[in-house]
Each structure stands twice: as structure tokens, then as C-alpha cells.
Coordinates of C-alpha atoms (C1' of nucleotides) in Angstrom, one line a residue:
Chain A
X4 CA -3.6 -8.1 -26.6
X5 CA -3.4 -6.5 -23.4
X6 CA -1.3 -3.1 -23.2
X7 CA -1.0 -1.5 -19.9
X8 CA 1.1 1.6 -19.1
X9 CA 2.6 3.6 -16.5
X10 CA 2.8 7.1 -17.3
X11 CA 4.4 9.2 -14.1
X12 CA 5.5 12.7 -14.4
X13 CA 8.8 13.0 -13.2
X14 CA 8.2 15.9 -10.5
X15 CA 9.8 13.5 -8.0
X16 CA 10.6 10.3 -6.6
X17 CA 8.4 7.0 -6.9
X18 CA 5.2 7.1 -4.6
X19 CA 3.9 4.3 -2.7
X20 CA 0.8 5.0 -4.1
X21 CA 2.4 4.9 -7.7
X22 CA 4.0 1.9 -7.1
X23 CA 0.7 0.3 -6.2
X24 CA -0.7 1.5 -9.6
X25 CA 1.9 0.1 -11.4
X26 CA 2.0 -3.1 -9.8
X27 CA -1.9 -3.1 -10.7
X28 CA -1.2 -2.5 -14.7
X29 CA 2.0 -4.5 -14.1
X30 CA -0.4 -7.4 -13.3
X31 CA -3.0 -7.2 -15.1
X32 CA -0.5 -7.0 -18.1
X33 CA 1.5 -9.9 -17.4
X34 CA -1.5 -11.8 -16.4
X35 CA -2.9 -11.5 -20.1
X36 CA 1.0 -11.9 -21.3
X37 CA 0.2 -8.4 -22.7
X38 CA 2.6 -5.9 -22.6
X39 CA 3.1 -3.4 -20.1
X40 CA 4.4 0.4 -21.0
X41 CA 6.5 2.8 -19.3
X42 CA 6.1 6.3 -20.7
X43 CA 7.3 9.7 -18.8
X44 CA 4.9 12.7 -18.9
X45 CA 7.1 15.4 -19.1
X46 CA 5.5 17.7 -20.8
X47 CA 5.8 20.5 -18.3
X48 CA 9.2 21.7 -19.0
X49 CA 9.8 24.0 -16.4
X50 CA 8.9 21.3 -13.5
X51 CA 10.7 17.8 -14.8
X52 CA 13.9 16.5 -13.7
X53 CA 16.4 14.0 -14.7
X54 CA 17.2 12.9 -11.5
X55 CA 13.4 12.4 -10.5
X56 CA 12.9 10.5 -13.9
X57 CA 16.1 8.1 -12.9
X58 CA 14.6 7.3 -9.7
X59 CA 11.6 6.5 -10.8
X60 CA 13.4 4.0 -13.4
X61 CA 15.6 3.3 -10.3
X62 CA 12.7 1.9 -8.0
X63 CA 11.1 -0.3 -10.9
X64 CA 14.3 -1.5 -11.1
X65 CA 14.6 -2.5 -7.5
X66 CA 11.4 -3.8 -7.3
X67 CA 11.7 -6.3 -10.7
X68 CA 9.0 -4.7 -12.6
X69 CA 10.2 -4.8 -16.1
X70 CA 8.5 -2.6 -19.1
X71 CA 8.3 -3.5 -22.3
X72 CA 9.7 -1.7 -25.3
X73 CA 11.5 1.8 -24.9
X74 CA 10.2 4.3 -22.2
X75 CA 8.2 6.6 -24.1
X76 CA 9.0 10.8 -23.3
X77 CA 5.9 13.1 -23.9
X78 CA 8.8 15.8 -24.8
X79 CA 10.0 14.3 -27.8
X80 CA 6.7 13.8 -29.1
X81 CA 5.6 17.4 -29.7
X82 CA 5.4 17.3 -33.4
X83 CA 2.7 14.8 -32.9
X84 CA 0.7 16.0 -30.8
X85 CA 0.8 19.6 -32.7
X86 CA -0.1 17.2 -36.3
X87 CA -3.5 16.0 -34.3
X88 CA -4.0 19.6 -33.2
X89 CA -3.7 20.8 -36.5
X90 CA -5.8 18.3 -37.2
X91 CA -8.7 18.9 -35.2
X92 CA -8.4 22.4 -35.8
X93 CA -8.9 22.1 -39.8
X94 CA -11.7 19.7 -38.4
X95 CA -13.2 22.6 -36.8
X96 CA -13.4 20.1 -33.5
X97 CA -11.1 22.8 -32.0
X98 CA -10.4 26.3 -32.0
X99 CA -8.2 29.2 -31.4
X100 CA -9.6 31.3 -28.2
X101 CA -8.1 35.1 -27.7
X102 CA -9.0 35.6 -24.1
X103 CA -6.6 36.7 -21.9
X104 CA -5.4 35.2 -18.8
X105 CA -6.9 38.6 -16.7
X106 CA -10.1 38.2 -18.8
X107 CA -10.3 34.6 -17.5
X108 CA -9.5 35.3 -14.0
X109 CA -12.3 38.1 -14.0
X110 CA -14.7 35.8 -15.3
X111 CA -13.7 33.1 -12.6
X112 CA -14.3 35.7 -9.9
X113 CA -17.6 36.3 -11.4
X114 CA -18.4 32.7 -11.3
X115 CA -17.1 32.4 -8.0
X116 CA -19.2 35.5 -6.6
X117 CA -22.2 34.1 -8.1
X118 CA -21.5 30.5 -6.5
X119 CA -21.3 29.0 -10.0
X120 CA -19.0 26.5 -11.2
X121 CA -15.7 28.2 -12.6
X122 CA -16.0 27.4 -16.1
X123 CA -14.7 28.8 -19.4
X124 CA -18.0 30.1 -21.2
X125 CA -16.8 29.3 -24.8
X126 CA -17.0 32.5 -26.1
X127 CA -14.6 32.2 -28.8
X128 CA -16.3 28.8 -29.5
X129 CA -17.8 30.1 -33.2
X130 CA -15.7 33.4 -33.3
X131 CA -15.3 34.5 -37.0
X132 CA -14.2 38.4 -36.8
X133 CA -10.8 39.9 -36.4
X134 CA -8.8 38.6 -33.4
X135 CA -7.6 40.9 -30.9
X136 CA -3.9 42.2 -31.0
X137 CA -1.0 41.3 -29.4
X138 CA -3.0 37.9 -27.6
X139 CA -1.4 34.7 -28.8
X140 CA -4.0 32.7 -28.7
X141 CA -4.6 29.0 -26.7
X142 CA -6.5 26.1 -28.6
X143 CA -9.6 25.1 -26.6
X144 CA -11.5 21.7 -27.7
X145 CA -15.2 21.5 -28.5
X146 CA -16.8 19.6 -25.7
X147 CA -20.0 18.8 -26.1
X148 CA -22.7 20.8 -24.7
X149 CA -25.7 19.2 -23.3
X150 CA -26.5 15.4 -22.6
X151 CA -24.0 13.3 -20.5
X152 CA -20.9 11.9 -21.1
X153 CA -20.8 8.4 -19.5
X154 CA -18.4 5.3 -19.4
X155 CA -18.1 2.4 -17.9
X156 CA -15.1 2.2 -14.6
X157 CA -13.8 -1.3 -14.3
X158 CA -13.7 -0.6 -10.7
X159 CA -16.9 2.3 -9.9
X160 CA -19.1 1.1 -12.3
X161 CA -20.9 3.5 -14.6
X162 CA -19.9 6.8 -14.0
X163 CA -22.2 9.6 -15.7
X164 CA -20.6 13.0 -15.7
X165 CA -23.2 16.3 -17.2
X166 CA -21.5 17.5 -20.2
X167 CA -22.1 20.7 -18.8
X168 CA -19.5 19.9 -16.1
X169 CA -16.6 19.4 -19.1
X170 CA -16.1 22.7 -20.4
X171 CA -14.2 23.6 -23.9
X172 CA -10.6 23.0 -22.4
X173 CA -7.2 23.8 -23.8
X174 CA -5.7 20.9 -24.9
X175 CA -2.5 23.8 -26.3
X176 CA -0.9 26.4 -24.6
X177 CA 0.0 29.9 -25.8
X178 CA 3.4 29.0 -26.3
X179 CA 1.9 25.5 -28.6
X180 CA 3.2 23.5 -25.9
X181 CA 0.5 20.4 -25.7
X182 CA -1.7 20.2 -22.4
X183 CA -1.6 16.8 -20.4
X184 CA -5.7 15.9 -21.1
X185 CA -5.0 15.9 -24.4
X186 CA -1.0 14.2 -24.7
X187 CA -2.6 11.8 -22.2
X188 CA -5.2 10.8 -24.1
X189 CA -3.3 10.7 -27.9
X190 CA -0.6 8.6 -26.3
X191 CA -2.8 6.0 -25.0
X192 CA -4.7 5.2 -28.1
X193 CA -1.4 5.4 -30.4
X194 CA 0.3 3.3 -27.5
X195 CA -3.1 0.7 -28.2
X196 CA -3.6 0.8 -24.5
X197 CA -6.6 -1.1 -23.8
X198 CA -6.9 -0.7 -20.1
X199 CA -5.7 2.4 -18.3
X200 CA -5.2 2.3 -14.6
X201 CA -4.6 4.8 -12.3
X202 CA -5.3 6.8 -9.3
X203 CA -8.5 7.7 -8.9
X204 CA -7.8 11.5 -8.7
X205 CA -8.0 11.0 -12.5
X206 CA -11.4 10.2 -12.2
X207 CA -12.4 13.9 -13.3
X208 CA -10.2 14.0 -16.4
X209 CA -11.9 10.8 -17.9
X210 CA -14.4 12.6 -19.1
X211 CA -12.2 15.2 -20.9
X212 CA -9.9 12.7 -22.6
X213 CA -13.2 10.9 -23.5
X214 CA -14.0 14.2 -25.5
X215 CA -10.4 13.7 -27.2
X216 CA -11.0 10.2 -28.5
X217 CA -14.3 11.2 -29.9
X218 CA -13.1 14.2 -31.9
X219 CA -10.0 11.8 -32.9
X220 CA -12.1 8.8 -33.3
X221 CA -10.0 7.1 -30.9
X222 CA -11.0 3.4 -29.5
X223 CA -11.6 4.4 -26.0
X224 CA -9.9 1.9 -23.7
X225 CA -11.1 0.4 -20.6
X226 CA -10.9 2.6 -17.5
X227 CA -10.0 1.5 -14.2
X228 CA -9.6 4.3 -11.3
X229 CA -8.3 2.7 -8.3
X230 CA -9.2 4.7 -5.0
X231 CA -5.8 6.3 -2.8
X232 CA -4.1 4.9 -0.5
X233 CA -4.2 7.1 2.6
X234 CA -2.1 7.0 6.3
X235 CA -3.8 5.4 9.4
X236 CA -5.9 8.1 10.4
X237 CA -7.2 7.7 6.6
X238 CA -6.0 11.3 5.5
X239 CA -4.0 11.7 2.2
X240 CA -0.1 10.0 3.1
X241 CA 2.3 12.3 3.4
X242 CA 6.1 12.2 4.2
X243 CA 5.2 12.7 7.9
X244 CA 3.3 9.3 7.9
X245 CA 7.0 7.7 7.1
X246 CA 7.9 6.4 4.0
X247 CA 6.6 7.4 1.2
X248 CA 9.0 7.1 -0.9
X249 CA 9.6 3.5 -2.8
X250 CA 13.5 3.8 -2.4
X251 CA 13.2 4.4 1.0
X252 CA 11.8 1.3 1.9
X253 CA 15.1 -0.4 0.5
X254 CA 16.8 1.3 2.8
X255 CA 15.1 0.6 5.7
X256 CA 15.5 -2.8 5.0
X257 CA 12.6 -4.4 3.0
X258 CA 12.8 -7.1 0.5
X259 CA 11.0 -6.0 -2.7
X260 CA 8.8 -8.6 -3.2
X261 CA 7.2 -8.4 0.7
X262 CA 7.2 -4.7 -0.3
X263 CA 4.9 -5.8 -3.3
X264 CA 2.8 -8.3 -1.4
X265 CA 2.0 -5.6 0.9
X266 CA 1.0 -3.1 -2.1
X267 CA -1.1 -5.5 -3.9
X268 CA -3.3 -6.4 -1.1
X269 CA -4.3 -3.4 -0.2
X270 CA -7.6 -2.7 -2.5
X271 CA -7.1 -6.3 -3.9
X272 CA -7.5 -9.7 -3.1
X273 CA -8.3 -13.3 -3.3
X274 CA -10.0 -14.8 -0.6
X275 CA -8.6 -15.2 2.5
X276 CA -4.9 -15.2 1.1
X277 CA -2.2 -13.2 2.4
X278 CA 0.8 -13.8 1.1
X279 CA 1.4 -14.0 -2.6
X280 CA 4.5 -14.8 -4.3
X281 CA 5.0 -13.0 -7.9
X282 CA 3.8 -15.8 -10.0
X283 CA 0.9 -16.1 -8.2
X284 CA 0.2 -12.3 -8.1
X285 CA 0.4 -12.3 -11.2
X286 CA -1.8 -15.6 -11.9
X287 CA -4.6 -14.3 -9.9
X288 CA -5.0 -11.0 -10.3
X289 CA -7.8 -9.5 -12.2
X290 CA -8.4 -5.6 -12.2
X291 CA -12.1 -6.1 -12.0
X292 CA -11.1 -7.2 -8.3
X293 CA -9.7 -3.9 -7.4
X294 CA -11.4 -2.5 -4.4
X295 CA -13.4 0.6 -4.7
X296 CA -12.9 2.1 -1.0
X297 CA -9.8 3.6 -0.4
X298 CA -7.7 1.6 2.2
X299 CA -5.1 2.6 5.1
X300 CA -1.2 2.6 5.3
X301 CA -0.4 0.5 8.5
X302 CA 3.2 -0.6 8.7
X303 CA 2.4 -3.8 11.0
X304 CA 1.7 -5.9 8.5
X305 CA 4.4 -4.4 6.4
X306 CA 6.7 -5.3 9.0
X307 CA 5.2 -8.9 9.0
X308 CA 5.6 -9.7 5.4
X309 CA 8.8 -8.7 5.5
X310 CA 10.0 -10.8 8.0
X311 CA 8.5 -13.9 6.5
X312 CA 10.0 -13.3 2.9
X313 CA 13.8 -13.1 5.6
X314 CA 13.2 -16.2 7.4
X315 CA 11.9 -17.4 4.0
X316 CA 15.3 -16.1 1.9
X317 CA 18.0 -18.6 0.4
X318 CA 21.5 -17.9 2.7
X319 CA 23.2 -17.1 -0.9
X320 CA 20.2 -14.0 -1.3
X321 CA 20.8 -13.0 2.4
X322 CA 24.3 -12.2 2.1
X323 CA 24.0 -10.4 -0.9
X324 CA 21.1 -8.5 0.1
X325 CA 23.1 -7.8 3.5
X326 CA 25.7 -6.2 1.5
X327 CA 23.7 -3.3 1.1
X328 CA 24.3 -3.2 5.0
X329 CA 27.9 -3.4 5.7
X330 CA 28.1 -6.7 6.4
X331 CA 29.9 -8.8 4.2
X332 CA 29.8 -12.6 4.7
X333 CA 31.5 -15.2 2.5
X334 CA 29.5 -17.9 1.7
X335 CA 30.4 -20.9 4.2
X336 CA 29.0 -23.1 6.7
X337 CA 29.7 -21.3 8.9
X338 CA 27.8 -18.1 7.6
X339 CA 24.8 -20.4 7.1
X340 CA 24.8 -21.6 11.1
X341 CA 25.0 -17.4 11.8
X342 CA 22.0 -16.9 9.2
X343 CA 20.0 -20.0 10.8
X344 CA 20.6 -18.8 14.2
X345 CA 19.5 -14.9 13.3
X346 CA 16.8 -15.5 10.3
X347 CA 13.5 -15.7 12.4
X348 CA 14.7 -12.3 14.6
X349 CA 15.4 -9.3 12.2
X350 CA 12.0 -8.0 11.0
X351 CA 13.9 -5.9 8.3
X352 CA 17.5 -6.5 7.1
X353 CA 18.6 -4.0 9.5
X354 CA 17.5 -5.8 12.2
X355 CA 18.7 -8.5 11.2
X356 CA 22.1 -7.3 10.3
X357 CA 22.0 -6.1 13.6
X358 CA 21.4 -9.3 15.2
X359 CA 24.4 -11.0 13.5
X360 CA 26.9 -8.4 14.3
X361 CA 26.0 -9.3 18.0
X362 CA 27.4 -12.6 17.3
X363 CA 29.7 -11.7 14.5
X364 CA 31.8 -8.8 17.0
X365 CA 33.7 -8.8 19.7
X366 CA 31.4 -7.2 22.3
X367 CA 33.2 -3.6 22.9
X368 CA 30.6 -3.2 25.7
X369 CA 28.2 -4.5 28.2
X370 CA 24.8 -3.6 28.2
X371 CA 24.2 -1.9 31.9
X372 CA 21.1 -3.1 33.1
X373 CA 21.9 -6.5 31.4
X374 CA 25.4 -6.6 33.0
X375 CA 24.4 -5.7 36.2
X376 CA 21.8 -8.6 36.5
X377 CA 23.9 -10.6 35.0
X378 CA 27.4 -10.6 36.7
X379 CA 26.2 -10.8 40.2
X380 CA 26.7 -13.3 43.0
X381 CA 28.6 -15.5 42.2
X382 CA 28.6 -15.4 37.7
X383 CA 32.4 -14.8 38.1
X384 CA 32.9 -18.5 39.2
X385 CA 30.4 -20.1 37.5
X386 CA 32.1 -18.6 34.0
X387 CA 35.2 -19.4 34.9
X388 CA 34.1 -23.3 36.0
X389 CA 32.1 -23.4 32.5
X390 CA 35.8 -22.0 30.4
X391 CA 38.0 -24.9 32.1
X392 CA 35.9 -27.8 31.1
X393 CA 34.9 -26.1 27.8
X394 CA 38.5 -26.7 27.6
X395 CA 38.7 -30.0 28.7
X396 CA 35.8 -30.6 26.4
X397 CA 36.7 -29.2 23.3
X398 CA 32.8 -29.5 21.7
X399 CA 32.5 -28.6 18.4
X400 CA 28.7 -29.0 17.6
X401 CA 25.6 -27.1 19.2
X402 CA 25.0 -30.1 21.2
X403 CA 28.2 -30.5 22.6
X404 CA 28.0 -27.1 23.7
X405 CA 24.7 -27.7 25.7
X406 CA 26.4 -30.6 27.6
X407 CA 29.1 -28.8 28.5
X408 CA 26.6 -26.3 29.7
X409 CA 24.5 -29.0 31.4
X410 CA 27.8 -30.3 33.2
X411 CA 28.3 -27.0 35.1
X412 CA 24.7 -27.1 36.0
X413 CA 24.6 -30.2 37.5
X414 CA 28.2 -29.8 38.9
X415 CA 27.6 -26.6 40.3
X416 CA 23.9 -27.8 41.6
X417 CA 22.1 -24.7 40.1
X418 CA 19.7 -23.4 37.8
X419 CA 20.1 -23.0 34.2
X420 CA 19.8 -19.2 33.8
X421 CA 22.7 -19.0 36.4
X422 CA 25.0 -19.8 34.0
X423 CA 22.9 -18.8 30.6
X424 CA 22.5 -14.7 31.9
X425 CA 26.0 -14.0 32.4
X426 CA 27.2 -16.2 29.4
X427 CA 25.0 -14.7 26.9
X428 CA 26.3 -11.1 28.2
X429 CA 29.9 -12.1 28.2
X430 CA 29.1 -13.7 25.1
X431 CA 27.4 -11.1 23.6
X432 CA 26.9 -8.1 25.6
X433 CA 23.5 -8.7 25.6
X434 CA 20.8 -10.0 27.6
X435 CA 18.7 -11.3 24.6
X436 CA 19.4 -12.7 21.2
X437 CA 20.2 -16.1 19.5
X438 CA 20.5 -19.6 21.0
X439 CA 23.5 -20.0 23.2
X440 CA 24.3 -23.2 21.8
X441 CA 24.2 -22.6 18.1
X442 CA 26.4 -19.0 19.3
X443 CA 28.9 -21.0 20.6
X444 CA 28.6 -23.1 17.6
X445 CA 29.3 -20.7 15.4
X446 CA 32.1 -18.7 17.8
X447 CA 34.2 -21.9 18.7
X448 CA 35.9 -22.8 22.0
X449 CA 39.0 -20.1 21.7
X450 CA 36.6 -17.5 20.6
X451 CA 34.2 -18.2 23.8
X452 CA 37.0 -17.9 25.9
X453 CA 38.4 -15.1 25.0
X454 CA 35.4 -13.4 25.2
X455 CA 34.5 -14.9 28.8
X456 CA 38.6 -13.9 30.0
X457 CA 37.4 -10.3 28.9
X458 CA 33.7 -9.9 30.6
X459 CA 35.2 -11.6 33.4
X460 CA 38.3 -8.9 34.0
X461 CA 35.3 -6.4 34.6
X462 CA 33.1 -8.4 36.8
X463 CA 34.3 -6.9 40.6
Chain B
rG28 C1' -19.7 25.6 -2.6
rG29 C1' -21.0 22.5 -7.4
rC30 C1' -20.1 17.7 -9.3
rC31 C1' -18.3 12.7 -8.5
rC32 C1' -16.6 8.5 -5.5
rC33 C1' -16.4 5.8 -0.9
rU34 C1' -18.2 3.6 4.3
rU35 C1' -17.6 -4.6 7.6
rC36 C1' -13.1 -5.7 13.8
rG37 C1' -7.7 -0.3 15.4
rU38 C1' -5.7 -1.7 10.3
rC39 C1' -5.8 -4.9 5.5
rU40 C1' -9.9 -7.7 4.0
rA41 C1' -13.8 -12.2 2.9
rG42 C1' -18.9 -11.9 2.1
rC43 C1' -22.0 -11.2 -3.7
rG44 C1' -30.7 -12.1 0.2
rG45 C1' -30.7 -17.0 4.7
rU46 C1' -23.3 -17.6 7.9
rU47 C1' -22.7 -18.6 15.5
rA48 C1' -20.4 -12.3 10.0
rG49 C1' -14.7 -15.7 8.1
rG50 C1' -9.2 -14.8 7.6
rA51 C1' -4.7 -11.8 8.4
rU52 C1' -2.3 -8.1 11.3
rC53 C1' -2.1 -5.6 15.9
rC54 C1' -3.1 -6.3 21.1
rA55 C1' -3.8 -9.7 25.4
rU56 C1' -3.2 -14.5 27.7
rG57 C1' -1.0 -19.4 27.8
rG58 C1' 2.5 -23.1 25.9
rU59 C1' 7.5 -24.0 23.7
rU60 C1' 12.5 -21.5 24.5
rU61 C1' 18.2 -21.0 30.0
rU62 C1' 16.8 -15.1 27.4
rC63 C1' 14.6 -12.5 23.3
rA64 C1' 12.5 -13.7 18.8
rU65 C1' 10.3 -17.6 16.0
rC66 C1' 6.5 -21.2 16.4
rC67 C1' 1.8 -23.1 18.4
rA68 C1' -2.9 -22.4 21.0
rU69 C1' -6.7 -19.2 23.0
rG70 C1' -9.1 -14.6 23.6
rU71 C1' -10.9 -9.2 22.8
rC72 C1' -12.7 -6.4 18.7
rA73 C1' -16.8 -4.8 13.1
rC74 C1' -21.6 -4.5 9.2
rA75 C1' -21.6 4.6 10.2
rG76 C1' -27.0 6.0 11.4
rG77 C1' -32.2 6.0 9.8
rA78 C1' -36.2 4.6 6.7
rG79 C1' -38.0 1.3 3.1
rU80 C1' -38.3 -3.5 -0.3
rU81 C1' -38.6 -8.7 1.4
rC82 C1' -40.9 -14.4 5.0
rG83 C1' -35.7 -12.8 5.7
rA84 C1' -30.8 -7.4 4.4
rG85 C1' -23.8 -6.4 5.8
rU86 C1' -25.7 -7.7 0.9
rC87 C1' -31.1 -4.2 -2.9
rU88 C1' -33.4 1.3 -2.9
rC89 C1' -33.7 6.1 -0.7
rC90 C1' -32.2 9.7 3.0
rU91 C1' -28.7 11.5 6.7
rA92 C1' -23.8 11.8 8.6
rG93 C1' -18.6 11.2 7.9
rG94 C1' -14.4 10.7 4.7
rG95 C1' -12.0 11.4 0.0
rG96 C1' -11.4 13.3 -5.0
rU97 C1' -12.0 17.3 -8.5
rC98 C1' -13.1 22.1 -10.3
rA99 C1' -5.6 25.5 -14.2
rC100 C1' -2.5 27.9 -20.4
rC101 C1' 0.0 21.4 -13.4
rA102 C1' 0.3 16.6 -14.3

RNA sequence: GGCCCCUUCGUCUAGCGGUUAGGAUCCAUGGUUUUCAUCCAUGUCACAGGAGUUCGAGUCUCCUAGGGGUCACCA
């Protein structure tokens, strides 16, 4: 069976680029119906938070990506990882190394000065005499030391790394406390994990965990390193770029799932689709189709996505995603004539929220520049013509509304934005927006009037 | 700096030795719309550079350049 995992260290919140991952494993789990793990790599103490692990469970939540089984903590699992160190110490695969941390600096700078590769130089490796005082000591792995280690990327290829380049790392700290190498590598094989996918900045610490399954004789799992997602200029995201994190992205109005489609076609694809419901994501994808080139953040298509998956929204998921964004509508015909008149013009929930509280309020003011083209000449009469045989009319569908329109027109012998500019801005205090018809649909003649009564006390 | 990875329109990408190098987005223009948006149509725009292999190279090989990653008792 297929076991993916997610495996974030909760330093902060939920990365677009960690989403992307996730949604990868997600995918490439459910498309096997394997299983897909969540496990939180706080192993660093002194850096974790509670609030940044809940908001990383926070933003799967939003998004629907569900885990299976319990969320596994690295912190609770210290007694086994220190029964495999044991282990491999008795094994003499590992052992116990007394340098200091000023000894190791020096020999860095001597490294350094000598343009070498910074390196540990394993000289506690076969130590057998009497360990210094007053050191507690780190546990350093057995690497191997000549030859290559190699293994096959599901997205790079065959990568070959010099064993020389892997040097005897710690895999425990001073204080006994696991490093992440090693918990990284333990968890995945007890986890059966059979394909690990991540961020490609990972692709240097392959190798090393590779050297922990050996010396545990671990099944090694199938590696996939997907390459980073980086801003438009194609340097590394960062918050100045905009959003970066997932959470924020509700906020600003984005429906999960365009959110998603967005993510999983950048460094994947399938021909020349472009949009992808769940199901189908999860139908299609394969992991050996992830891109090796890194690809660009670039919000337009974003922003394209997400207004499809709007004008493509049931009225009852509108209004309660619209909640979110003080504005709450019952669910009534009435609603639906607002949503079908506003769907295709908000881009992101805001807008669109925006766009129906034009309709929805009372105007409490006139746009300038749109007022002043608008009530000119002679808009004042024309207004007050179009309220007495709205009146007289008493239309109650769109297309009533447009005859009544149409009468004043023809009455009145002029053109239709005559009387369509300074009714939309009486209407709405704007010079763009909706139809006029399905408006006044929705507003009803009292409604209309009122409104028209009021732009029309400040026309002089 | 060592090692590793990457390189097709501005951006996301298709391509898997023979294509007028395709799609999407953005942008521009036109149509629809009383406005704006939607929608529809049209258009501009790309194989990083150089050698080779081959009858033929975006596709294979090598070199160069550019970009990225990584070199912790962090994850």
C-alpha cells in the first residue's frame, strides 16, 4: 500500500510551498487509496509552538485535506529513537565523540582557511582510550567512507552523492535529545512510508538518512524532491512577494479548492488542462509527473481560478462562504437574483461581497467623478419622468423593468445611456456594476424610488 | 568556494529525434453589454549561448553562462 506523509516542523504557519508538498503526497496517496500521514517534527524544543502546530492543522483543515490515523509528535517519541541509538551503538554502527564545540569550530576554520569542505574528520570514529573529562559526549553515525552513495529521485533521476561528501554526523545531541536526519529517517520506515516527498532542499539530507536505513536495515522508500516554488522574479518567496501564508489566502478571499488547483499545477500537469476538480486531481496525478525545474509564483492565474470556482459555486456555498465576510444572506430567491447578478464580477469573495453590498445598501454616497457625469443636463427630469411611470407600471420582473426603461427612451427621444448613467448612480452610487434591470429586479419599485427621491434632492 | 539540481512565450506549462513549437494566464484589439465585469473572436510573445552526434535536435552528449539548493549538537 501507499503511505505518504507530511512531516512540518511547527516553527510557524503553513507555507505555500508546504502546502504544495502536501497536496503532492496528499495525491499521490489518495490516488493509490493509500494512506496519507500527518506527523509534527518537533524535536527542537526550544523553537516549536502550539499555536504554529494548530495552524498548520488549521490550514489542512481549510483546505479539506484529511490525514489518516493520529498526527504523530517526534517529542513523544524519544524513548524510541534513544532504543535504535542504543542500538546502533552496541552495533558499533555508531559512536560516542568527545570533541568539543570550540574544538569543532577550530577545525571548521581550518577547513575553511584551507578552502576545504567543513567536515567532521571522524576522529573519535575507533577511539578506545579514556574519554576526556567534563565533555558529555554527542553520538556521531558511521558513514561510510569511500565509494558513492546513490539512489534513485522519482523526480531528478539518479542522483550520486561521494560518500566523502556525508561525513559521520550526529544523529544525538549532548543533552540525548535525537537529531532530525536521524528521527526523520526512523519515523519514515516505522511509519512504512513508501514514498517521501518533499522540498527539494532536502535533497542533501537523502544521502544521510540513506546511511540510517542501512545501519537499521531499513527498506529505503521511494524519494521524490520536488524543486521550490519561488516569486516572479524567481528568487526564494518571501512575505514581501504577498501571501505566503496558506491562511492568508482565506482571507483574502480564495476558495480552497481554486487555491489547490493553482498549487497543483505549478510543477505538475496533464496535458493541456488547467482546471482540475479534486476527484480529478486526484485521478490523474502521478508523482513521476512532478516537474524538475523550479516554477514562479504569479497571482494572475491565481486570481483566474478563483473566480471561475465563484461563478462556478452553488448560491447555498456562496452565502455561507460570504459569511466569513460580513454579509449575511438568507437563502431566498431573492438572494439568488443578487448572487446571479454579482457571480461573474468578484474575482475573490471580497470583491464579490463588495459588489453585492452595492446593490444590497442604501448608497450613503455618490461617487464624484461618476456623479458629476452623471447628474448633468438634464438627468434630474429624465429620473423623475422614469419614477412616475415606474409607478404607473408597477414591473416586477427584469424585463418589465427594461420596458419601463425603454418607454422613457422613446418618450423622451433620447439615448439609452441618458437615462442608464444617472440611474445606475442614483441606484447605486456608482458608475459601474450589475445589470440595471436584474438591480431593479432585485430592489423593487418602492426601493428604486426611494433611492432616486434621494440622489435627486442632491442634483442642483 | 566544494558538491548537487535546474534552464521552452512576462508567468504556469505541452513536447518525450521529423510539429507552421500547442494550451492557459497576462497584455492589446474587436464583438456582445445602456456601464463595468463575464462571455466570444483575433493578435503580440519562447526553445539561455556554443560545440558536437544525426539525413534531421527544443528533444541525445559535452562545454559556457545564469538561477537555485546545500554544506549545524536547525528542521
Amino acid at each position: 500500500m501507499t503511505v505518504t506523509r507530511f512531516a512540518p516542523s511547527p516553527t510557524g504557519y503553513l507555507h505555500i510551498g508546504g502546502l504544495r508538498t502536501a497536496l503532492f503526497s496528499w495525491l499521490a496517496a489518495k490516488h493509490n487509496n493509500g494512506k496519507f500521514l500527518l506527523r509534527i517534527e518537533d524535536t527542537d524544543i526550544a523553537r516549536n509552538s502550539e499555536e504554529a502546530k494548530d495552524a498548520i492543522l488549521e490550514a489542512f483543515e481549510w483546505v479539506g485535506m484529511s490525514h489518516d490515523g493520529e498526527v504523530v509528535y517526534q517529542s513523544k517519541r524519544f524513548d524510541l529513537y534513544k532504543k535504535y541509538i542504543d542500538q546502533l551503538l552496541r552495533e558499533k554502527k555508531a559512536y560516542k565523540c568527545y570533541m568539543s564545540r570550540e574544538e569543532l569550530a577550530i577545525l571548521r576554520q581550518e577547513q575553511m582557511d584551507k578552502k576545504e569542505r567543513t567536515r567532521y574528520d571522524g576522529r573519535y570514529r575507533d577511539f578506545t582510550g579514556t574519554p576526556p573529562e567534563g565533555i558529555d559526549p554527542v553520538i556521531r553515525i558511521k558513514a561510510p567512507q569511500e565509494g558513492m552513495i546513490t539512489f534513485i529521485d522519482g523526480v531528478k533521476g539518479e542522483i550520486n552523492i561521494a560518500a566523502t561528501e556525508v561525513d559521520d554526523f550526529v544523529i544525538a545531541r549532548a543533552d540525548g535529545a535525537p537529531t532530525y536526519n536521524f528521527v526523520v529517517a526512523v519515523d519514515d520506515a516505522l511509519m512504512d512510508c513508501t514514498e517521501v516527498i518533499r522540498g527539494d532542499d532536502h535533497l542533501y539530507n537523502t544521502p544521510k538518512q540513506i546511511v540510517v536505513y542501512n545501519a537499521l536495515n531499513f527498506t529505503i522508500p521511494n524519494f521524490y524532491h520536488v524543486a521550490m516554488i519561488n516569486n516572479e522574479q524567481g528568487k526564494k518567496l518571501s512575505k514581501r512577494d504577498g501571501a505566503t501564508d496558506v491562511m492568508e489566502y482565506k482571507a483574502l478571499g480564495y476558495l480552497p479548492e481554486a487555491l489547490l488547483n493553482f498549487l497543483v499545477r505549478l510543477g505538475w500537469s496533464h496535458g493541456d488542462q488547467e482546471i482540475f476538480s479534486i476527484e480529478e486531481m486526484i485521478s490523474l496525478f502521478d508523482p513521476k509527473n512532478i516537474n524538475k525545474s523550479s516554477s514562479n509564483y504569479n497571482l494572475d492565474k491565481l486570481l483566474w481560478l478563483n473566480a471561475h470556482y465563484i461563478k462556478n459555486s452553488s448560491d447555498e456555498k456562496l452565502i455561507e462562504l460570504l459569511k466569513d465576510f460580513d454579509l449575511e444572506l438568507e437563502n431566498s430567491p431573492k438572494t439568488s437574483m443578487i448572487l446571479s447578478a454579482t457571480k461573474e464580477r468578484g474575482k475573490t469573495l471580497i470583491e464579490l461581497a463588495k459588489q453585492i453590498q452595492l446593490i444590497v445598501q442604501v448608497p450613503t454616497s455618490y461617487d464624484e467623478k461618476a456623479s458629476k457625469k452623471a447628474f448633468k443636463g438634464e438627468a434630474k427630469e429624465i429620473l423623475s419622468a422614469f419614477t412616475l411611470m415606474l409607478k404607473e407600471a408597477n414591473p416586477s420582473t427584469k424585463e418589465a423593468y427594461h420596458a419601463v426603461m425603454e418607454k422613457v427612451v422613446f418618450q423622451k427621444e433620447i439615448g439609452f445611456g441618458k437615462i442608464g448613467m444617472p440611474l445606475r448612480v442614483a441606484l447605486l452610487g456608482s458608475m459601474t456594476g450589475s445589470g440595471l434591470d436584474e438591480i431593479m429586479a432585485i430592489l423593487g419599485v418602492n426601493e428604486i424610488v426611494a433611492r432616486i427621491e434621494k440622489a435627486i434632492a442632491i442634483i442642483e
